[in-house]
Short mmCIF file of C-alpha atoms and ligand atoms in Angstrom, two decimals:
data_model
loop_
_atom_site.label_atom_id
_atom_site.label_comp_id
_atom_site.label_asym_id
_atom_site.label_seq_id
_atom_site.Cartn_x
_atom_site.Cartn_y
_atom_site.Cartn_z
CA UNK R 1 -28.03 -33.64 -1.04
CA UNK R 2 -27.66 -31.01 1.61
CA UNK R 3 -27.72 -32.29 5.15
CA UNK R 4 -31.15 -32.26 6.72
CA UNK R 5 -30.55 -33.84 10.11
CA UNK R 6 -33.05 -34.89 12.76
CA UNK R 7 -31.66 -32.25 15.11
CA UNK R 8 -32.34 -29.59 12.46
CA UNK R 9 -35.90 -30.77 12.03
CA UNK R 10 -36.49 -30.72 15.77
CA UNK R 11 -34.93 -27.28 15.95
CA UNK R 12 -37.24 -26.00 13.24
CA UNK R 13 -40.32 -27.41 14.97
CA UNK R 14 -39.30 -25.77 18.24
CA UNK R 15 -38.48 -22.45 16.59
CA UNK R 16 -41.89 -22.28 14.96
CA UNK R 17 -43.33 -21.62 18.43
CA UNK R 18 -40.78 -19.04 19.58
CA UNK R 19 -42.03 -15.47 19.05
CA UNK R 20 -39.42 -13.14 17.55
CA UNK R 21 -37.43 -11.30 20.16
CA UNK R 22 -39.10 -13.05 23.12
CA UNK R 23 -36.26 -15.10 24.46
CA UNK R 24 -36.75 -16.95 27.74
CA UNK R 25 -33.12 -16.50 28.72
CA UNK R 26 -29.83 -15.07 27.49
CA UNK R 27 -28.91 -18.11 25.42
CA UNK R 28 -32.09 -18.95 23.53
CA UNK R 29 -30.54 -18.49 20.12
CA UNK R 30 -26.94 -19.40 20.86
CA UNK R 31 -26.26 -22.79 19.23
CA UNK R 32 -29.95 -23.12 18.33
CA UNK R 33 -28.99 -23.48 14.66
CA UNK R 34 -26.25 -26.04 15.16
CA UNK R 35 -25.35 -27.74 11.87
CA UNK R 36 -27.66 -25.52 9.83
CA UNK R 37 -26.43 -24.54 6.40
CA UNK R 38 -25.23 -20.93 6.04
CA UNK R 39 -25.73 -18.86 2.89
CA UNK R 40 -23.85 -15.54 2.82
CA UNK R 41 -24.58 -13.21 -0.09
CA UNK R 42 -22.41 -10.09 -0.38
CA UNK R 43 -23.60 -7.57 -2.95
CA UNK R 44 -20.89 -5.15 -4.00
CA UNK R 45 -21.51 -1.39 -3.90
CA UNK R 46 -25.10 -1.71 -2.70
CA UNK R 47 -26.56 1.25 -0.82
CA UNK R 48 -29.09 0.41 1.88
CA UNK R 49 -31.27 3.40 0.96
CA UNK R 50 -31.74 2.06 -2.60
CA UNK R 51 -33.69 -0.99 -1.36
CA UNK R 52 -37.45 -1.05 -0.91
CA UNK R 53 -37.18 -2.58 2.59
CA UNK R 54 -35.00 0.38 3.63
CA UNK R 55 -37.58 2.91 2.42
CA UNK R 56 -36.65 3.42 -1.24
CA UNK R 57 -39.45 4.31 -3.66
CA UNK R 58 -38.61 1.50 -6.10
CA UNK R 59 -39.27 -1.97 -4.68
CA UNK R 60 -36.64 -4.71 -4.74
CA UNK R 61 -39.05 -7.66 -4.65
CA UNK R 62 -36.74 -10.51 -3.63
CA UNK R 63 -34.82 -8.63 -0.97
CA UNK R 64 -38.00 -6.97 0.33
CA UNK R 65 -39.75 -10.36 0.61
CA UNK R 66 -36.79 -11.81 2.48
CA UNK R 67 -36.85 -8.79 4.80
CA UNK R 68 -40.43 -9.71 5.71
CA UNK R 69 -39.08 -12.82 7.45
CA UNK R 70 -35.68 -11.53 8.57
CA UNK R 71 -33.88 -9.37 11.07
CA UNK R 72 -33.09 -6.10 9.30
CA UNK R 73 -30.21 -4.00 10.61
CA UNK R 74 -30.98 -0.33 10.04
CA UNK R 75 -27.61 0.92 11.28
CA UNK R 76 -25.03 -1.53 9.95
CA UNK R 77 -21.74 0.05 8.83
CA UNK R 78 -18.77 -1.28 6.92
CA UNK R 79 -15.18 -0.85 8.06
CA UNK R 80 -13.72 0.05 4.67
CA UNK R 81 -14.80 1.77 1.46
CA UNK R 82 -13.07 -0.74 -0.84
CA UNK R 83 -13.88 -4.30 -1.81
CA UNK R 84 -11.09 -6.53 -0.54
CA UNK R 85 -10.55 -4.83 2.85
CA UNK R 86 -14.31 -4.72 3.52
CA UNK R 87 -14.71 -8.38 2.62
CA UNK R 88 -11.64 -9.18 4.74
CA UNK R 89 -13.51 -7.65 7.70
CA UNK R 90 -16.64 -9.61 6.82
CA UNK R 91 -14.79 -12.92 6.59
CA UNK R 92 -12.35 -12.49 9.51
CA UNK R 93 -14.13 -10.15 11.97
CA UNK R 94 -10.98 -7.98 11.99
CA UNK R 95 -10.57 -4.32 11.13
CA UNK R 96 -8.86 -3.99 7.74
CA UNK R 97 -5.77 -2.40 9.33
CA UNK R 98 -2.98 -2.46 6.72
CA UNK R 99 -5.09 -4.26 4.09
CA UNK R 100 -5.56 -2.51 0.76
CA UNK R 101 -7.28 -3.50 -2.47
CA UNK R 102 -4.69 -5.61 -4.28
CA UNK R 103 -2.89 -6.79 -1.12
CA UNK R 104 -2.64 -10.38 0.07
CA UNK R 105 -4.41 -11.32 3.29
CA UNK R 106 -1.92 -13.05 5.56
CA UNK R 107 -1.99 -16.82 6.04
CA UNK R 108 -1.95 -16.23 9.81
CA UNK R 109 -5.40 -14.61 9.66
CA UNK R 110 -8.29 -16.95 10.50
CA UNK R 111 -11.32 -16.80 8.20
CA UNK R 112 -14.86 -17.84 9.02
CA UNK R 113 -14.50 -20.60 6.40
CA UNK R 114 -11.49 -22.00 8.26
CA UNK R 115 -13.45 -22.04 11.52
CA UNK R 116 -16.52 -23.62 9.96
CA UNK R 117 -14.40 -26.16 8.08
CA UNK R 118 -12.81 -27.34 11.33
CA UNK R 119 -16.33 -27.81 12.69
CA UNK R 120 -17.52 -30.10 9.94
CA UNK R 121 -18.77 -27.64 7.32
CA UNK R 122 -18.18 -27.89 3.60
CA UNK R 123 -17.23 -24.36 2.46
CA UNK R 124 -18.01 -23.17 -1.08
CA UNK R 125 -17.22 -19.66 -2.37
CA UNK R 126 -18.24 -17.97 -5.64
CA UNK R 127 -16.97 -14.43 -6.31
CA UNK R 128 -17.70 -12.09 -9.20
CA UNK R 129 -14.73 -9.70 -9.49
CA UNK R 130 -10.95 -9.83 -9.50
CA UNK R 131 -10.33 -7.98 -6.20
CA UNK R 132 -11.54 -11.18 -4.49
CA UNK R 133 -9.72 -13.77 -6.54
CA UNK R 134 -7.44 -16.39 -5.03
CA UNK R 135 -4.17 -14.48 -5.07
CA UNK R 136 -5.49 -12.14 -2.40
CA UNK R 137 -5.97 -15.13 -0.12
CA UNK R 138 -9.53 -14.68 1.13
CA UNK R 139 -10.15 -18.21 -0.16
CA UNK R 140 -8.50 -19.58 2.99
CA UNK R 141 -10.62 -22.40 4.36
CA UNK R 142 -12.82 -22.91 1.30
CA UNK R 143 -13.06 -26.44 -0.08
CA UNK R 144 -14.10 -24.98 -3.43
CA UNK R 145 -13.53 -21.35 -4.47
CA UNK R 146 -14.75 -20.17 -7.86
CA UNK R 147 -13.19 -17.03 -9.31
CA UNK R 148 -13.13 -18.40 -12.84
CA UNK R 149 -14.39 -15.76 -15.27
CA UNK R 150 -13.37 -17.59 -18.42
CA UNK R 151 -16.26 -17.32 -20.88
CA UNK R 152 -17.87 -14.52 -18.87
CA UNK R 153 -19.14 -11.45 -20.69
CA UNK R 154 -17.89 -9.12 -17.99
CA UNK R 155 -18.55 -5.39 -17.69
CA UNK R 156 -14.87 -4.42 -17.60
CA UNK R 157 -12.52 -5.79 -20.21
CA UNK R 158 -8.80 -6.15 -19.64
CA UNK R 159 -7.09 -5.28 -22.89
CA UNK R 160 -3.71 -6.73 -22.00
CA UNK R 161 -4.46 -9.22 -19.25
CA UNK R 162 -2.48 -7.02 -16.94
CA UNK R 163 -4.53 -6.75 -13.78
CA UNK R 164 -2.10 -8.59 -11.54
CA UNK R 165 -1.21 -10.68 -14.61
CA UNK R 166 -4.64 -12.25 -14.54
CA UNK R 167 -5.37 -14.94 -17.09
CA UNK R 168 -8.89 -13.78 -18.01
CA UNK R 169 -9.94 -11.09 -20.47
CA UNK R 170 -12.56 -9.67 -18.14
CA UNK R 171 -12.50 -8.16 -14.68
CA UNK R 172 -15.83 -9.54 -13.50
CA UNK R 173 -18.86 -11.71 -14.26
CA UNK R 174 -22.47 -10.72 -13.92
CA UNK R 175 -25.05 -11.97 -11.44
CA UNK R 176 -26.69 -14.33 -13.91
CA UNK R 177 -23.36 -15.98 -14.77
CA UNK R 178 -22.46 -16.35 -11.10
CA UNK R 179 -25.89 -17.69 -10.11
CA UNK R 180 -25.81 -20.25 -12.92
CA UNK R 181 -22.35 -21.37 -11.80
CA UNK R 182 -23.44 -21.73 -8.18
CA UNK R 183 -26.53 -23.79 -8.97
CA UNK R 184 -24.77 -25.96 -11.55
CA UNK R 185 -21.97 -26.69 -9.09
CA UNK R 186 -24.36 -27.55 -6.26
CA UNK R 187 -26.43 -29.84 -8.46
CA UNK R 188 -23.32 -31.82 -9.40
CA UNK R 189 -22.17 -32.35 -5.83
CA UNK R 190 -23.41 -34.80 -3.26
CA UNK R 191 -23.16 -32.93 0.02
CA UNK R 192 -23.59 -34.95 3.18
CA UNK R 193 -22.51 -32.33 5.72
CA UNK R 194 -23.53 -28.80 6.72
CA UNK R 195 -22.59 -26.30 4.03
CA UNK R 196 -21.30 -22.70 4.12
CA UNK R 197 -22.03 -21.04 0.78
CA UNK R 198 -20.64 -17.55 0.02
CA UNK R 199 -21.93 -15.84 -3.13
CA UNK R 200 -20.52 -12.43 -4.12
CA UNK R 201 -22.35 -10.29 -6.72
CA UNK R 202 -20.63 -7.31 -8.35
CA UNK R 203 -23.21 -5.70 -10.65
CA UNK R 204 -24.02 -2.43 -8.80
CA UNK R 205 -20.33 -1.50 -9.10
CA UNK R 206 -19.19 0.74 -11.95
CA UNK R 207 -19.80 0.68 -14.88
CA UNK R 208 -23.59 0.90 -14.53
CA UNK R 209 -24.71 -1.17 -17.50
CA UNK R 210 -27.72 -3.28 -16.50
CA UNK R 211 -29.52 -5.51 -19.03
CA UNK R 212 -31.94 -3.40 -21.06
CA UNK R 213 -35.06 -4.82 -19.41
CA UNK R 214 -34.03 -3.48 -15.99
CA UNK R 215 -34.24 0.25 -16.67
CA UNK R 216 -36.36 2.79 -18.53
CA UNK R 217 -34.36 4.06 -21.54
CA UNK R 218 -36.49 7.20 -21.72
CA UNK R 219 -34.93 8.24 -18.40
CA UNK R 220 -31.36 7.71 -19.56
CA UNK R 221 -29.52 10.35 -21.58
CA UNK R 222 -25.99 9.08 -20.83
CA UNK R 223 -24.44 5.83 -19.60
CA UNK R 224 -20.90 6.83 -18.70
CA UNK R 225 -19.96 9.07 -15.82
CA UNK R 226 -16.68 10.71 -14.79
CA UNK R 227 -15.25 10.00 -11.35
CA UNK R 228 -15.28 13.74 -10.59
CA UNK R 229 -18.17 15.73 -11.99
CA UNK R 230 -20.84 18.33 -11.32
CA UNK R 231 -23.93 16.50 -12.63
CA UNK R 232 -27.09 18.13 -13.96
CA UNK R 233 -30.52 16.84 -12.82
CA UNK R 234 -30.71 14.93 -16.11
CA UNK R 235 -27.31 13.34 -15.44
CA UNK R 236 -28.46 12.30 -11.97
CA UNK R 237 -31.67 10.82 -13.34
CA UNK R 238 -29.64 8.71 -15.78
CA UNK R 239 -27.22 7.69 -13.05
CA UNK R 240 -29.94 6.58 -10.64
CA UNK R 241 -31.92 4.76 -13.32
CA UNK R 242 -28.87 2.72 -14.34
CA UNK R 243 -27.54 2.11 -10.81
CA UNK R 244 -31.00 1.00 -9.69
CA UNK R 245 -31.26 -1.18 -12.80
CA UNK R 246 -28.14 -3.08 -11.70
CA UNK R 247 -29.73 -3.58 -8.27
CA UNK R 248 -32.97 -4.82 -9.89
CA UNK R 249 -30.93 -7.30 -11.93
CA UNK R 250 -29.15 -8.65 -8.85
CA UNK R 251 -32.49 -8.84 -7.03
CA UNK R 252 -33.91 -11.00 -9.83
CA UNK R 253 -30.86 -13.28 -9.76
CA UNK R 254 -31.10 -13.55 -5.99
CA UNK R 255 -34.62 -14.95 -6.47
CA UNK R 256 -33.21 -17.47 -8.90
CA UNK R 257 -30.54 -18.44 -6.37
CA UNK R 258 -33.06 -18.84 -3.54
CA UNK R 259 -35.49 -20.80 -5.75
CA UNK R 260 -32.61 -23.04 -6.82
CA UNK R 261 -31.65 -23.67 -3.19
CA UNK R 262 -35.27 -24.51 -2.39
CA UNK R 263 -35.31 -27.08 -5.18
CA UNK R 264 -32.25 -28.64 -3.52
CA UNK R 265 -34.06 -28.72 -0.15
CA UNK R 266 -31.42 -26.33 1.07
CA UNK R 267 -33.33 -23.27 2.22
CA UNK R 268 -35.63 -24.25 5.09
CA UNK R 269 -32.69 -25.47 7.18
CA UNK R 270 -30.48 -22.57 6.23
CA UNK R 271 -29.35 -19.32 7.83
CA UNK R 272 -29.21 -16.55 5.22
CA UNK R 273 -27.22 -13.33 5.44
CA UNK R 274 -27.55 -10.61 2.78
CA UNK R 275 -25.03 -7.78 3.13
CA UNK R 276 -23.04 -5.24 1.08
CA UNK R 277 -19.31 -4.53 1.32
CA UNK R 278 -19.84 -0.75 0.97
CA UNK R 279 -22.19 1.72 -0.69
CA UNK R 280 -21.68 4.28 -3.46
CA UNK R 281 -21.33 8.08 -3.27
CA UNK R 282 -23.27 8.90 -6.49
CA UNK R 283 -21.95 12.52 -6.50
CA UNK R 284 -23.67 13.33 -3.20
CA UNK R 285 -20.44 14.67 -1.68
CA UNK R 286 -17.35 16.35 -3.12
CA UNK R 287 -18.50 15.84 -6.76
CA UNK R 288 -17.27 12.25 -6.45
CA UNK R 289 -18.98 9.25 -8.04
CA UNK R 290 -17.38 6.13 -6.63
CA UNK R 291 -16.78 4.74 -3.13
CA UNK R 292 -13.10 4.10 -2.61
CA UNK R 293 -12.02 7.56 -1.44
CA UNK R 294 -14.80 8.67 0.91
CA UNK R 295 -16.35 7.56 4.20
CA UNK R 296 -19.66 9.41 4.14
CA UNK R 297 -22.77 7.41 5.07
CA UNK R 298 -23.48 7.02 1.34
CA UNK R 299 -20.57 4.56 1.40
CA UNK R 300 -20.25 3.61 5.06
CA UNK R 301 -23.85 2.54 5.73
CA UNK R 302 -24.71 -0.89 4.33
CA UNK R 303 -27.82 -3.08 4.22
CA UNK R 304 -27.88 -6.31 6.20
CA UNK R 305 -30.60 -8.95 6.50
CA UNK R 306 -30.34 -12.04 8.69
CA UNK R 307 -32.93 -14.74 8.00
CA UNK R 308 -33.31 -17.33 10.74
CA UNK R 309 -35.83 -20.11 10.02
CA UNK R 310 -38.83 -20.00 12.29
CA UNK R 311 -38.39 -16.44 13.53
CA UNK R 312 -40.43 -13.43 12.52
CA UNK R 313 -39.09 -10.18 11.12
CA UNK R 314 -37.63 -7.51 13.36
CA UNK R 315 -35.93 -4.22 12.61
CA UNK R 316 -32.88 -3.44 14.71
CA UNK R 317 -31.74 0.17 14.99
CA UNK R 318 -28.66 -0.27 17.17
CA UNK R 319 -25.23 0.54 15.78
CA UNK R 320 -23.50 -2.57 14.43
CA UNK R 321 -20.51 -3.28 12.20
CA UNK R 322 -19.73 -5.68 9.38
CA UNK R 323 -17.15 -7.27 11.71
CA UNK R 324 -20.03 -8.44 13.94
CA UNK R 325 -21.44 -10.80 11.30
CA UNK R 326 -18.87 -13.60 11.69
CA UNK R 327 -19.16 -13.95 15.50
CA UNK R 328 -22.97 -13.73 15.24
CA UNK R 329 -23.22 -16.55 12.70
CA UNK R 330 -20.76 -18.70 14.62
CA UNK R 331 -22.72 -18.08 17.82
CA UNK R 332 -25.96 -19.15 16.12
CA UNK R 333 -24.47 -22.46 15.01
CA UNK R 334 -22.83 -23.04 18.39
CA UNK R 335 -19.17 -22.28 17.61
CA UNK R 336 -17.18 -20.03 19.92
CA UNK R 337 -15.26 -17.13 18.34
CA UNK R 338 -11.69 -16.35 19.32
CA UNK R 339 -9.31 -13.64 18.18
CA UNK R 340 -12.11 -11.58 16.62
CA UNK R 341 -12.76 -7.84 16.98
CA UNK R 342 -16.50 -8.05 16.29
CA UNK R 343 -19.24 -9.01 18.74
CA UNK R 344 -22.10 -11.49 18.54
CA UNK R 345 -25.37 -9.63 17.95
CA UNK R 346 -27.56 -12.33 19.48
CA UNK R 347 -28.73 -10.16 22.38
CA UNK R 348 -29.98 -7.61 19.83
CA UNK R 349 -31.95 -10.38 18.12
CA UNK R 350 -33.47 -11.72 21.32
CA UNK R 351 -34.40 -8.70 23.40
CA UNK R 352 -37.16 -6.20 22.69
CA UNK R 353 -35.17 -3.33 24.20
CA UNK R 354 -31.54 -4.44 24.23
CA UNK R 355 -28.70 -2.38 25.61
CA UNK R 356 -26.46 -0.97 22.86
CA UNK R 357 -23.49 -3.18 22.02
CA UNK R 358 -21.45 -0.39 20.47
CA UNK R 359 -21.06 3.31 21.18
CA UNK R 360 -19.37 3.93 17.82
CA UNK R 361 -18.34 2.37 14.51
CA UNK R 362 -15.47 3.24 12.17
CA UNK R 363 -14.80 3.21 8.44
CA UNK R 364 -11.65 4.03 6.48
CA UNK R 365 -10.34 4.35 2.94
CA UNK R 366 -8.03 1.49 1.94
CA UNK R 367 -7.58 1.83 -1.79
CA UNK R 368 -4.50 0.38 -3.41
CA UNK R 369 -1.36 2.34 -2.53
CA UNK R 370 -3.02 4.63 0.03
CA UNK R 371 -0.50 5.42 2.75
CA UNK R 372 -1.59 5.45 6.38
CA UNK R 373 -1.19 9.24 6.61
CA UNK R 374 -3.42 9.64 3.54
CA UNK R 375 -6.35 7.58 4.81
CA UNK R 376 -9.70 9.20 5.56
CA UNK R 377 -11.24 7.66 8.68
CA UNK R 378 -14.75 8.12 10.07
CA UNK R 379 -15.79 7.63 13.68
CA UNK R 380 -19.58 7.55 13.96
CA UNK R 381 -21.94 7.36 16.91
CA UNK R 382 -25.74 7.27 16.61
CA UNK R 383 -25.95 11.07 16.51
CA UNK R 384 -22.51 12.41 15.62
CA UNK R 385 -19.73 11.80 13.15
CA UNK R 386 -16.09 12.81 12.84
CA UNK R 387 -14.17 12.39 9.60
CA UNK R 388 -10.43 12.56 10.04
CA UNK R 389 -8.37 13.53 7.01
CA UNK R 390 -11.36 13.83 4.71
CA UNK R 391 -10.58 13.83 1.00
CA UNK R 392 -7.47 15.99 1.30
CA UNK R 393 -4.89 15.68 4.03
CA UNK R 394 -5.68 17.76 7.09
CA UNK R 395 -9.39 18.33 6.48
CA UNK R 396 -11.17 17.20 9.64
CA UNK R 397 -14.95 17.50 9.74
CA UNK R 398 -17.76 17.05 12.26
CA UNK R 399 -21.45 16.34 11.63
CA UNK R 400 -24.47 16.61 13.93
CA UNK R 401 -26.45 13.75 12.38
CA UNK R 402 -29.71 14.32 14.28
CA UNK R 403 -30.25 17.61 12.46
CA UNK R 404 -28.04 16.85 9.44
CA UNK R 405 -28.58 13.16 8.59
CA UNK R 406 -27.28 13.52 5.02
CA UNK R 407 -23.99 15.14 6.09
CA UNK R 408 -24.59 18.32 4.12
CA UNK R 409 -23.29 20.76 6.76
CA UNK R 410 -19.72 19.93 7.79
CA UNK R 411 -18.48 21.79 10.83
CA UNK R 412 -15.09 22.49 12.26
CA UNK R 413 -16.46 21.87 15.77
CA UNK R 414 -19.58 20.75 17.66
CA UNK R 415 -21.28 22.40 20.65
CA UNK R 416 -20.01 21.70 24.15
CA UNK R 417 -17.58 18.83 24.52
CA UNK R 418 -19.06 16.69 21.74
CA UNK R 419 -16.21 17.25 19.27
CA UNK R 420 -13.69 16.30 21.92
CA UNK R 421 -15.70 13.16 22.73
CA UNK R 422 -15.44 12.08 19.11
CA UNK R 423 -11.72 12.83 18.75
CA UNK R 424 -11.09 10.96 22.00
CA UNK R 425 -12.95 7.93 20.62
CA UNK R 426 -10.89 8.20 17.45
CA UNK R 427 -7.58 8.45 19.32
CA UNK R 428 -8.42 5.51 21.58
CA UNK R 429 -9.56 3.34 18.69
CA UNK R 430 -6.56 4.19 16.52
CA UNK R 431 -4.06 3.52 19.29
CA UNK R 432 -5.41 0.00 19.65
CA UNK R 433 -5.97 -0.40 15.95
CA UNK R 434 -2.37 0.21 14.93
CA UNK R 435 -1.19 -2.86 16.77
CA UNK R 436 -2.33 -5.39 14.18
CA UNK R 437 -1.70 -6.27 10.59
CA UNK R 438 -3.65 -8.59 8.31
CA UNK R 439 -2.23 -8.17 4.80
CA UNK R 440 0.93 -7.59 2.78
CA UNK R 441 1.47 -5.88 -0.59
CA UNK R 442 1.89 -7.92 -3.74
CA UNK R 443 4.66 -6.89 -6.12
CA UNK R 444 3.31 -4.83 -9.03
CA UNK R 445 4.86 -4.59 -12.44
CA UNK R 446 4.56 -1.42 -14.51
CA UNK R 447 1.84 -2.78 -16.79
CA UNK R 448 -0.28 -3.77 -13.81
CA UNK R 449 0.09 -0.31 -12.32
CA UNK R 450 -1.10 1.22 -15.59
CA UNK R 451 -4.09 -1.14 -15.69
CA UNK R 452 -5.01 -0.24 -12.12
CA UNK R 453 -4.86 3.46 -12.99
CA UNK R 454 -7.10 2.98 -16.00
CA UNK R 455 -9.68 1.23 -13.83
CA UNK R 456 -9.61 3.92 -11.18
CA UNK R 457 -7.98 1.66 -8.58
CA UNK R 458 -4.74 3.64 -8.53
CA UNK R 459 -4.38 7.40 -8.65
ZN1 LIG I 501 -16.74 -3.46 -3.32
#
């Protein structure tokens, strides 16, 4: 059984009478959820603007319903366009720095699971793709970490078991397989302490092959797409139908997960965070399909919902980063953060008109083998954006987002001193940024390199 303490019950009763965003003082929410369970769901490659609650035409019933009782961050941005570095930021509240897909996060880095574990939490993690398996060391602090894809159908098959000499024949498992594993594991365990549950879903990632009931086949004329391509309207229709179908599938499985937690009495006393690691470009810039090599808002902007029992929904437009999630959750359960680069967002939750916490956010490319001088890096304010080293070395671009929100008109400069303001922010951030390191390369054999190339992880 999940822990359902008297203090939690009293907290829930009190919270039922607290209007959303009407805090009596600065610390109304800090520690208010002490010993509550925490459920963190990270959905790979999920664009915010393909969810109903973010304005998309097709509804996503489970996520939209959760948004009706959650804080919804309209301007949340990831720090990295690839899976492991972005999740490293999520789980450590650090910028990805020298982390790349396929690197090993250092033992010296402190994860949110390690912090929660020291404070009495049982930490359970379930991931759905190889970039997050144990050898990359994001399992630090978890009492149970499930990256076992044996028996999974998988959407990517490994012909020679060569992806980092992995023992499984598949690269991933789908949302149904992961959800079943989570619920079966929880049902078998007797849990007498607060629980941190991390569930990672991978389905919206390439290849886009949703179950047949989640898309309209009359709208699909092809189901494979090159990384670099000039799509026709028909190609784009197929692409969106299939990508959205994967999202619909995850949404259905998320309902199953939430219903399963409710059956275990583990939802009413639970903080829930739904977030993505990065988005997907979908050919909207540079004729490029994927996410790993670009930092446009198609990839950089991510959805984020925070459900706090007893509080009503609120949309928050202030700039925030994926690195802010860990200190926020720890603040809510009454644990101080140390050594983190993110900031607690509690004042944004409490105040009707809060002061901005951030003037800018950043995102970078960290694919396997990308050298520092080859990285594209975005610095983004509410109204402007600078992309350093975009796509090809030496291509620096500016965007005036108020008049060009979809980044269709790159400029070599901005009026007045605005371009200089952005480059100054970039220089200041990078100077500080270079001081740290969080990961080290793993040795790669030739076969593994070939497998990475075939999967698009290595150029
Ligand atoms: Zn990812």
